[in-house]
Amino acid sequence: MATLQFVFRLDAEVGQKVKEVSERLGISATDAFRMFAYAYVQSGGFPFPIRLNQEKNKAEPFASEAEMNDFVQAAGADMMRRFDEEEARHGAR
């Protein structure tokens, strides 16, 4: 499978928090972004509701950290299942 590299900038504080949450989930930040990309494609857009919070005037993709963790775990399990299926079809590399 051919790969494509994305390069983007992210606020340092947010990036550090992404690393911390990813480590707590037992994955890398790269894997977290990869899971998001697979879920984004599978959903045909954002894999969670995007809404404007009128009080804070900012998007809130998850209602709670627990909701985010549930999403990441489910997406991770789905991604691993897909990788396993691909390996079964094409053989381990």
JSON list of C-alpha atoms in Angstrom, two decimals:
[
{"chain": "A", "resi": 1, "resn": "MET", "atom": "CA", "xyz": [0.00, 0.00, 0.00]},
{"chain": "A", "resi": 2, "resn": "ALA", "atom": "CA", "xyz": [1.41, 3.40, -0.96]},
{"chain": "A", "resi": 3, "resn": "THR", "atom": "CA", "xyz": [1.54, 6.00, 1.77]},
{"chain": "A", "resi": 4, "resn": "LEU", "atom": "CA", "xyz": [1.22, 9.76, 1.84]},
{"chain": "A", "resi": 5, "resn": "GLN", "atom": "CA", "xyz": [2.84, 12.01, 4.42]},
{"chain": "A", "resi": 6, "resn": "PHE", "atom": "CA", "xyz": [0.96, 14.98, 5.87]},
{"chain": "A", "resi": 7, "resn": "VAL", "atom": "CA", "xyz": [2.82, 17.79, 7.61]},
{"chain": "A", "resi": 8, "resn": "PHE", "atom": "CA", "xyz": [0.91, 20.33, 9.67]},
{"chain": "A", "resi": 9, "resn": "ARG", "atom": "CA", "xyz": [1.45, 22.68, 12.57]},
{"chain": "A", "resi": 10, "resn": "LEU", "atom": "CA", "xyz": [-0.30, 22.31, 15.90]},
{"chain": "A", "resi": 11, "resn": "ASP", "atom": "CA", "xyz": [-0.23, 24.50, 18.99]},
{"chain": "A", "resi": 12, "resn": "ALA", "atom": "CA", "xyz": [2.53, 23.16, 21.29]},
{"chain": "A", "resi": 13, "resn": "GLU", "atom": "CA", "xyz": [0.22, 22.85, 24.31]},
{"chain": "A", "resi": 14, "resn": "VAL", "atom": "CA", "xyz": [-2.40, 20.95, 22.32]},
{"chain": "A", "resi": 15, "resn": "GLY", "atom": "CA", "xyz": [0.30, 18.74, 20.79]},
{"chain": "A", "resi": 16, "resn": "GLN", "atom": "CA", "xyz": [1.62, 17.86, 24.25]},
{"chain": "A", "resi": 17, "resn": "LYS", "atom": "CA", "xyz": [-1.88, 17.00, 25.42]},
{"chain": "A", "resi": 18, "resn": "VAL", "atom": "CA", "xyz": [-2.38, 14.80, 22.34]},
{"chain": "A", "resi": 19, "resn": "LYS", "atom": "CA", "xyz": [0.81, 12.93, 23.25]},
{"chain": "A", "resi": 20, "resn": "GLU", "atom": "CA", "xyz": [-0.26, 12.53, 26.89]},
{"chain": "A", "resi": 21, "resn": "VAL", "atom": "CA", "xyz": [-3.75, 11.24, 26.05]},
{"chain": "A", "resi": 22, "resn": "SER", "atom": "CA", "xyz": [-2.33, 8.92, 23.39]},
{"chain": "A", "resi": 23, "resn": "GLU", "atom": "CA", "xyz": [0.20, 7.48, 25.84]},
{"chain": "A", "resi": 24, "resn": "ARG", "atom": "CA", "xyz": [-2.57, 6.86, 28.38]},
{"chain": "A", "resi": 25, "resn": "LEU", "atom": "CA", "xyz": [-4.44, 4.96, 25.66]},
{"chain": "A", "resi": 26, "resn": "GLY", "atom": "CA", "xyz": [-1.33, 2.96, 24.79]},
{"chain": "A", "resi": 27, "resn": "ILE", "atom": "CA", "xyz": [-0.93, 4.39, 21.29]},
{"chain": "A", "resi": 28, "resn": "SER", "atom": "CA", "xyz": [1.28, 6.98, 19.64]},
{"chain": "A", "resi": 29, "resn": "ALA", "atom": "CA", "xyz": [0.07, 10.43, 18.60]},
{"chain": "A", "resi": 30, "resn": "THR", "atom": "CA", "xyz": [0.67, 9.34, 15.00]},
{"chain": "A", "resi": 31, "resn": "ASP", "atom": "CA", "xyz": [-1.64, 6.36, 15.50]},
{"chain": "A", "resi": 32, "resn": "ALA", "atom": "CA", "xyz": [-4.27, 8.67, 17.01]},
{"chain": "A", "resi": 33, "resn": "PHE", "atom": "CA", "xyz": [-4.21, 10.92, 13.93]},
{"chain": "A", "resi": 34, "resn": "ARG", "atom": "CA", "xyz": [-4.23, 7.86, 11.66]},
{"chain": "A", "resi": 35, "resn": "MET", "atom": "CA", "xyz": [-7.32, 6.52, 13.48]},
{"chain": "A", "resi": 36, "resn": "PHE", "atom": "CA", "xyz": [-9.01, 9.88, 13.03]},
{"chain": "A", "resi": 37, "resn": "ALA", "atom": "CA", "xyz": [-8.20, 9.82, 9.30]},
{"chain": "A", "resi": 38, "resn": "TYR", "atom": "CA", "xyz": [-9.69, 6.32, 8.85]},
{"chain": "A", "resi": 39, "resn": "ALA", "atom": "CA", "xyz": [-12.81, 7.30, 10.83]},
{"chain": "A", "resi": 40, "resn": "TYR", "atom": "CA", "xyz": [-13.11, 10.57, 8.86]},
{"chain": "A", "resi": 41, "resn": "VAL", "atom": "CA", "xyz": [-13.05, 8.71, 5.54]},
{"chain": "A", "resi": 42, "resn": "GLN", "atom": "CA", "xyz": [-15.38, 5.95, 6.74]},
{"chain": "A", "resi": 43, "resn": "SER", "atom": "CA", "xyz": [-17.89, 8.51, 8.06]},
{"chain": "A", "resi": 44, "resn": "GLY", "atom": "CA", "xyz": [-17.69, 10.72, 4.99]},
{"chain": "A", "resi": 45, "resn": "GLY", "atom": "CA", "xyz": [-16.69, 13.64, 7.20]},
{"chain": "A", "resi": 46, "resn": "PHE", "atom": "CA", "xyz": [-16.19, 14.24, 10.88]},
{"chain": "A", "resi": 47, "resn": "PRO", "atom": "CA", "xyz": [-16.85, 11.03, 12.83]},
{"chain": "A", "resi": 48, "resn": "PHE", "atom": "CA", "xyz": [-18.47, 13.03, 15.63]},
{"chain": "A", "resi": 49, "resn": "PRO", "atom": "CA", "xyz": [-20.92, 15.92, 15.81]},
{"chain": "A", "resi": 50, "resn": "ILE", "atom": "CA", "xyz": [-19.46, 19.39, 15.29]},
{"chain": "A", "resi": 51, "resn": "ARG", "atom": "CA", "xyz": [-21.54, 22.06, 16.92]},
{"chain": "A", "resi": 52, "resn": "LEU", "atom": "CA", "xyz": [-21.09, 25.63, 17.94]},
{"chain": "A", "resi": 53, "resn": "ASN", "atom": "CA", "xyz": [-21.27, 26.24, 21.66]},
{"chain": "A", "resi": 54, "resn": "GLN", "atom": "CA", "xyz": [-23.06, 29.57, 21.87]},
{"chain": "A", "resi": 55, "resn": "GLU", "atom": "CA", "xyz": [-21.61, 30.42, 25.30]},
{"chain": "A", "resi": 56, "resn": "LYS", "atom": "CA", "xyz": [-17.98, 29.76, 24.44]},
{"chain": "A", "resi": 57, "resn": "ASN", "atom": "CA", "xyz": [-18.25, 30.21, 20.64]},
{"chain": "A", "resi": 58, "resn": "LYS", "atom": "CA", "xyz": [-16.05, 27.19, 19.94]},
{"chain": "A", "resi": 59, "resn": "ALA", "atom": "CA", "xyz": [-16.54, 23.71, 18.51]},
{"chain": "A", "resi": 60, "resn": "GLU", "atom": "CA", "xyz": [-16.90, 20.90, 21.01]},
{"chain": "A", "resi": 61, "resn": "PRO", "atom": "CA", "xyz": [-16.45, 17.56, 19.28]},
{"chain": "A", "resi": 62, "resn": "PHE", "atom": "CA", "xyz": [-16.94, 15.40, 22.41]},
{"chain": "A", "resi": 63, "resn": "ALA", "atom": "CA", "xyz": [-19.32, 15.87, 25.32]},
{"chain": "A", "resi": 64, "resn": "SER", "atom": "CA", "xyz": [-16.80, 14.38, 27.77]},
{"chain": "A", "resi": 65, "resn": "GLU", "atom": "CA", "xyz": [-13.37, 12.83, 28.03]},
{"chain": "A", "resi": 66, "resn": "ALA", "atom": "CA", "xyz": [-15.07, 9.47, 28.55]},
{"chain": "A", "resi": 67, "resn": "GLU", "atom": "CA", "xyz": [-16.91, 9.90, 25.23]},
{"chain": "A", "resi": 68, "resn": "MET", "atom": "CA", "xyz": [-13.59, 10.71, 23.53]},
{"chain": "A", "resi": 69, "resn": "ASN", "atom": "CA", "xyz": [-11.90, 7.68, 25.11]},
{"chain": "A", "resi": 70, "resn": "ASP", "atom": "CA", "xyz": [-14.76, 5.41, 24.02]},
{"chain": "A", "resi": 71, "resn": "PHE", "atom": "CA", "xyz": [-14.47, 6.75, 20.46]},
{"chain": "A", "resi": 72, "resn": "VAL", "atom": "CA", "xyz": [-10.70, 6.30, 20.35]},
{"chain": "A", "resi": 73, "resn": "GLN", "atom": "CA", "xyz": [-10.89, 2.76, 21.73]},
{"chain": "A", "resi": 74, "resn": "ALA", "atom": "CA", "xyz": [-13.61, 1.78, 19.24]},
{"chain": "A", "resi": 75, "resn": "ALA", "atom": "CA", "xyz": [-11.73, 3.41, 16.34]},
{"chain": "A", "resi": 76, "resn": "GLY", "atom": "CA", "xyz": [-8.51, 1.71, 17.42]},
{"chain": "A", "resi": 77, "resn": "ALA", "atom": "CA", "xyz": [-10.20, -1.69, 17.60]},
{"chain": "A", "resi": 78, "resn": "ASP", "atom": "CA", "xyz": [-11.73, -1.11, 14.16]},
{"chain": "A", "resi": 79, "resn": "MET", "atom": "CA", "xyz": [-8.38, -0.02, 12.73]},
{"chain": "A", "resi": 80, "resn": "MET", "atom": "CA", "xyz": [-6.62, -3.08, 14.16]},
{"chain": "A", "resi": 81, "resn": "ARG", "atom": "CA", "xyz": [-9.35, -5.33, 12.73]},
{"chain": "A", "resi": 82, "resn": "ARG", "atom": "CA", "xyz": [-8.84, -3.73, 9.30]},
{"chain": "A", "resi": 83, "resn": "PHE", "atom": "CA", "xyz": [-5.06, -4.15, 9.53]},
{"chain": "A", "resi": 84, "resn": "ASP", "atom": "CA", "xyz": [-5.53, -7.80, 10.52]},
{"chain": "A", "resi": 85, "resn": "GLU", "atom": "CA", "xyz": [-7.88, -8.33, 7.56]},
{"chain": "A", "resi": 86, "resn": "GLU", "atom": "CA", "xyz": [-5.39, -6.70, 5.17]},
{"chain": "A", "resi": 87, "resn": "GLU", "atom": "CA", "xyz": [-2.55, -8.84, 6.51]},
{"chain": "A", "resi": 88, "resn": "ALA", "atom": "CA", "xyz": [-4.69, -11.95, 6.12]},
{"chain": "A", "resi": 89, "resn": "ARG", "atom": "CA", "xyz": [-5.46, -11.00, 2.50]},
{"chain": "A", "resi": 90, "resn": "HIS", "atom": "CA", "xyz": [-1.98, -9.91, 1.50]},
{"chain": "A", "resi": 91, "resn": "GLY", "atom": "CA", "xyz": [0.28, -11.60, 4.03]},
{"chain": "A", "resi": 92, "resn": "ALA", "atom": "CA", "xyz": [2.30, -9.96, 6.80]},
{"chain": "A", "resi": 93, "resn": "ARG", "atom": "CA", "xyz": [5.04, -7.62, 5.61]}
]
